[in-house]
PDB file of C-alpha atoms in Angstrom:
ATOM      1  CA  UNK C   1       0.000   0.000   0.000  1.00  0.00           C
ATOM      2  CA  UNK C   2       1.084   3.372  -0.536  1.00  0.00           C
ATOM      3  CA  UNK C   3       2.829   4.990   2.235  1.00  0.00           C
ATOM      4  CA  UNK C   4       4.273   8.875   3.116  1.00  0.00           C
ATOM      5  CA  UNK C   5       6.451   9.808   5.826  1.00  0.00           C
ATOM      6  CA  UNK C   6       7.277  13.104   6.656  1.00  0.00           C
ATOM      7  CA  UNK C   7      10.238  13.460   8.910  1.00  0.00           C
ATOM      8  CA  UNK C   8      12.430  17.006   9.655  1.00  0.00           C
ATOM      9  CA  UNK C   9       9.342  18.700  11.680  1.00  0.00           C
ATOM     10  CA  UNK C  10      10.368  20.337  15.334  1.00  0.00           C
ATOM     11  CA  UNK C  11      10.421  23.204  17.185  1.00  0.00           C
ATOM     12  CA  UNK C  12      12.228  26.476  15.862  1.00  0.00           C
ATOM     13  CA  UNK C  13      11.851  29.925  16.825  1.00  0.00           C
ATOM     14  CA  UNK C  14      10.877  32.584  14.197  1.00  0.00           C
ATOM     15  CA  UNK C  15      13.016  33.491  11.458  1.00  0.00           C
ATOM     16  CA  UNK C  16      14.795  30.176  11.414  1.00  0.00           C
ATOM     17  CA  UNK C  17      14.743  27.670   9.030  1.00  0.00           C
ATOM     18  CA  UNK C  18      13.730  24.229   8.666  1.00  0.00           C
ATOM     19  CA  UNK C  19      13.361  20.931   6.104  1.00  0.00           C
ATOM     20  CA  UNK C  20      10.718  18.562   5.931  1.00  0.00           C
ATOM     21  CA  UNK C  21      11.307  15.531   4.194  1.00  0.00           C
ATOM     22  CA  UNK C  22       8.495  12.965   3.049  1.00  0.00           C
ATOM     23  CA  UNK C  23       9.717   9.385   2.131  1.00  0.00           C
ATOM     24  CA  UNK C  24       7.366   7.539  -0.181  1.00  0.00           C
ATOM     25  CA  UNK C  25       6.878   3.921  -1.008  1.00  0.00           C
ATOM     26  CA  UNK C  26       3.665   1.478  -2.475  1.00  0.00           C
ATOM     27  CA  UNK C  27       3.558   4.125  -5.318  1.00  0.00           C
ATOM     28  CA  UNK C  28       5.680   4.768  -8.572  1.00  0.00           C
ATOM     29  CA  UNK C  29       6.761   7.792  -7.080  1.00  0.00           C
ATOM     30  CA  UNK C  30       8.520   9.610 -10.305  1.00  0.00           C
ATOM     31  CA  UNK C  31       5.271   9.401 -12.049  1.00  0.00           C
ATOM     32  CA  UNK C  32       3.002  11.454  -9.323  1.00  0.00           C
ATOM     33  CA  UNK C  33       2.633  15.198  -8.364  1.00  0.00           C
ATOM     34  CA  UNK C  34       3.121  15.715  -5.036  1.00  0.00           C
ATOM     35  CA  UNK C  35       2.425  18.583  -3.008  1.00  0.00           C
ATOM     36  CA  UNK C  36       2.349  19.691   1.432  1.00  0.00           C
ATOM     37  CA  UNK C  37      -0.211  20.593   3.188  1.00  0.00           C
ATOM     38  CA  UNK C  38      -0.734  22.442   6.849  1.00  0.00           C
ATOM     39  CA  UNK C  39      -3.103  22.387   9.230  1.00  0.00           C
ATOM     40  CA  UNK C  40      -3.461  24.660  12.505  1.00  0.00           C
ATOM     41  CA  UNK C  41      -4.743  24.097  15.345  1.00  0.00           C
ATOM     42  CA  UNK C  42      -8.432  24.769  15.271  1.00  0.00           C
ATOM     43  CA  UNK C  43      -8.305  25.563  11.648  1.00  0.00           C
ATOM     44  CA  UNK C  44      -9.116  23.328   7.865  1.00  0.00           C
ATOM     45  CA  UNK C  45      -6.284  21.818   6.468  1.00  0.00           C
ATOM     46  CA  UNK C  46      -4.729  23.939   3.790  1.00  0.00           C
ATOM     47  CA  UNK C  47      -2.129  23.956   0.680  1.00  0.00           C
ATOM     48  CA  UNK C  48       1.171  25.267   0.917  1.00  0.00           C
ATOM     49  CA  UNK C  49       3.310  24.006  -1.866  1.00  0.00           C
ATOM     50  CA  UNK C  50       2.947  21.505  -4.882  1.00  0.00           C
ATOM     51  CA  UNK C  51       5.188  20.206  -7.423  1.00  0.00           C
ATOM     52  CA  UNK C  52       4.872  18.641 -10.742  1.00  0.00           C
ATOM     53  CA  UNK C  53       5.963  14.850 -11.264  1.00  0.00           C
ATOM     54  CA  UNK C  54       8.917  16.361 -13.264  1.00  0.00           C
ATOM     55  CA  UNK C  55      10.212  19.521 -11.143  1.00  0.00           C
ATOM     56  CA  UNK C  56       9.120  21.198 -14.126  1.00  0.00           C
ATOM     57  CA  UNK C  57       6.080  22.868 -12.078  1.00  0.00           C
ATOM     58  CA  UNK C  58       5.400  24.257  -8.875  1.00  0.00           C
ATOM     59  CA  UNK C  59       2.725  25.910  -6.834  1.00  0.00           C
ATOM     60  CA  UNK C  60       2.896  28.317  -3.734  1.00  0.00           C
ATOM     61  CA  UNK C  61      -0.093  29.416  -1.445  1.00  0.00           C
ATOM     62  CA  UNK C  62       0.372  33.123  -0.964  1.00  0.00           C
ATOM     63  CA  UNK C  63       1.499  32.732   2.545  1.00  0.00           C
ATOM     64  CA  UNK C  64       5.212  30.794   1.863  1.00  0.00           C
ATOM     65  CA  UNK C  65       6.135  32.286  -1.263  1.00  0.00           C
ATOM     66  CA  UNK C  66       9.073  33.288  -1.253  1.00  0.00           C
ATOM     67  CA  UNK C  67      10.149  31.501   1.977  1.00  0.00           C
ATOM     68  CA  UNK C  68       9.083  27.715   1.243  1.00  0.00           C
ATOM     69  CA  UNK C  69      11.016  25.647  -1.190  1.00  0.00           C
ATOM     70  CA  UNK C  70       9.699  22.299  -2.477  1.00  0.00           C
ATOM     71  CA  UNK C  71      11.864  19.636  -4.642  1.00  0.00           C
ATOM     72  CA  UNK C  72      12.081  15.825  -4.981  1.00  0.00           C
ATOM     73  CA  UNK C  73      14.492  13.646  -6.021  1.00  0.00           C
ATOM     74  CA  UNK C  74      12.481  10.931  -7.605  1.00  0.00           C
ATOM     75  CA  UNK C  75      15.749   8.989  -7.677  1.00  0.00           C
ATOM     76  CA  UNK C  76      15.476   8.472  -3.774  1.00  0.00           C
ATOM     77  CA  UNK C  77      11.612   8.936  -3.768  1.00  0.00           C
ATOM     78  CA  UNK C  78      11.631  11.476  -1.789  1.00  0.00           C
ATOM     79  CA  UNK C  79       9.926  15.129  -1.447  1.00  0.00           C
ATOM     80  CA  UNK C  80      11.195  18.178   0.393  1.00  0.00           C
ATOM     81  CA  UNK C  81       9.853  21.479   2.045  1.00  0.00           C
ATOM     82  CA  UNK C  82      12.469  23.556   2.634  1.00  0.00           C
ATOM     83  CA  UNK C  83      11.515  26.328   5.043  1.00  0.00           C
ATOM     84  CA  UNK C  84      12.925  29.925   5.775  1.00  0.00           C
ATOM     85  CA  UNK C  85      12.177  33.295   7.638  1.00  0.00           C
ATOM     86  CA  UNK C  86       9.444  31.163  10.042  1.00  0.00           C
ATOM     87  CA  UNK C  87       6.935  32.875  11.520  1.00  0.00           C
ATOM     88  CA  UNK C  88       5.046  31.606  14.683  1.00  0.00           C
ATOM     89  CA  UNK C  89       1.290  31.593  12.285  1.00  0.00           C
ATOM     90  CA  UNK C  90       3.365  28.834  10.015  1.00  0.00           C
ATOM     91  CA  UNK C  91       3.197  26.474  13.089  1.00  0.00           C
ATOM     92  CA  UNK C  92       0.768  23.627  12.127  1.00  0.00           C
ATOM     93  CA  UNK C  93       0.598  19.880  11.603  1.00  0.00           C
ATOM     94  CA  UNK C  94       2.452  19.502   7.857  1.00  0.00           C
ATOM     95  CA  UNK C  95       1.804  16.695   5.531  1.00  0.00           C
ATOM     96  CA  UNK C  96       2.813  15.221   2.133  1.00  0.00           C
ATOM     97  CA  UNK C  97       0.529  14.223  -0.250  1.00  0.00           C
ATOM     98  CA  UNK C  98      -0.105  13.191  -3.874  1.00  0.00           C
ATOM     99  CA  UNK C  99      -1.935  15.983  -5.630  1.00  0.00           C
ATOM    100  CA  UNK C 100      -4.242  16.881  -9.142  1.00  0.00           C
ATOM    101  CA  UNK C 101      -1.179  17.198 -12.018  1.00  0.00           C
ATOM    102  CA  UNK C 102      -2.923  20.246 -13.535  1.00  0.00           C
ATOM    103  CA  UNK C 103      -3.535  22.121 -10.215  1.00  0.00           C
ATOM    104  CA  UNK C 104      -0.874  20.430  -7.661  1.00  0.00           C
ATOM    105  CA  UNK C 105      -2.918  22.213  -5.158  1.00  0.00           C
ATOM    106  CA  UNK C 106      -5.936  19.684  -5.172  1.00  0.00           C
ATOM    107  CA  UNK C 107      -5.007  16.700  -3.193  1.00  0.00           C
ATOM    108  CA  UNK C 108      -5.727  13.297  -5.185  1.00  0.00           C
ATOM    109  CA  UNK C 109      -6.271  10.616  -2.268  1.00  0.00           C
ATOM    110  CA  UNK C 110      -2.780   9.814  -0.366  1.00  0.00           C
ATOM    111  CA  UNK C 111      -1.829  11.523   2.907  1.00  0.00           C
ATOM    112  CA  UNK C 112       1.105  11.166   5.401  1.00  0.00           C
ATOM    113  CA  UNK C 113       0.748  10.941   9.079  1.00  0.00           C
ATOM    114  CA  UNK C 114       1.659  14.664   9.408  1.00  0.00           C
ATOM    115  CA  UNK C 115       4.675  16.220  11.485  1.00  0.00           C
ATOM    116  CA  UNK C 116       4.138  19.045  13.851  1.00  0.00           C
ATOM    117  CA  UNK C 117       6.097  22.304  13.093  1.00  0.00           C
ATOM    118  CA  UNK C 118       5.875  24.718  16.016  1.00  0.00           C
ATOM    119  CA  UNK C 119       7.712  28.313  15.383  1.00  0.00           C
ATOM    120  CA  UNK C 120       7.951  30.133  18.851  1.00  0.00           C
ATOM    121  CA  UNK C 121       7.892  33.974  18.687  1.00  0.00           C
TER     122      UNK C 121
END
């Protein structure tokens, strides 16, 4: 079955950096868009960053561009979310997923456990 593991999550304090990593298996990984997700506490579950199957694409939400990075290398099967200039409202439950190709914002049915990310002030 298909599994995602996100691992990198932790506690930093604002303005630092961090790197999420999400290890996938069950799934020819190379061939899929993937994207992260966040979810604070009390809040829906929302998109952050997607990427094409390829690199070739790549989708922001308004609130990390310009300080969230995603890549893969499909060779290891494996998706990052590199993350600078942290602000304590980017503290949330993060999570790896396989997304729409043509959107990479929709998610399209696979999820990760989620890792917490907590950014003190």
């Amino acid at each position: 079955q298909v599994q995602l593991v996100e691992s990198g999550g932790g506690l930093v304090q604002a303005g630092g950096s961090l790197r999420l990593s999400c290890v996938a298996s069950g799934l020819p990984f190379s061939s899929y868009a993937m994207g992260w997700f966040r979810q604070a506490l009390g809040k829906e579950r929302e998109f952050a960053a997607g990427m094409s199957w390829n690199s070739g694409r790549t989708s922001y939400a308004d609130s990390v561009k310009g300080r969230f990075t995603i890549s893969r290398d499909n060779a290891k099967n494996t998706l990052y979310l590199q993350m600078n200039s942290l602000k304590p409202e980017d503290t949330a439950v993060y999570y790896c997923a396989t997304v729409q190709s043509w959107t990479l914002a929709v998610p399209s049915g696979s999820w990760g456990q989620g890792i917490q990310v907590i950014v003190s002030s």
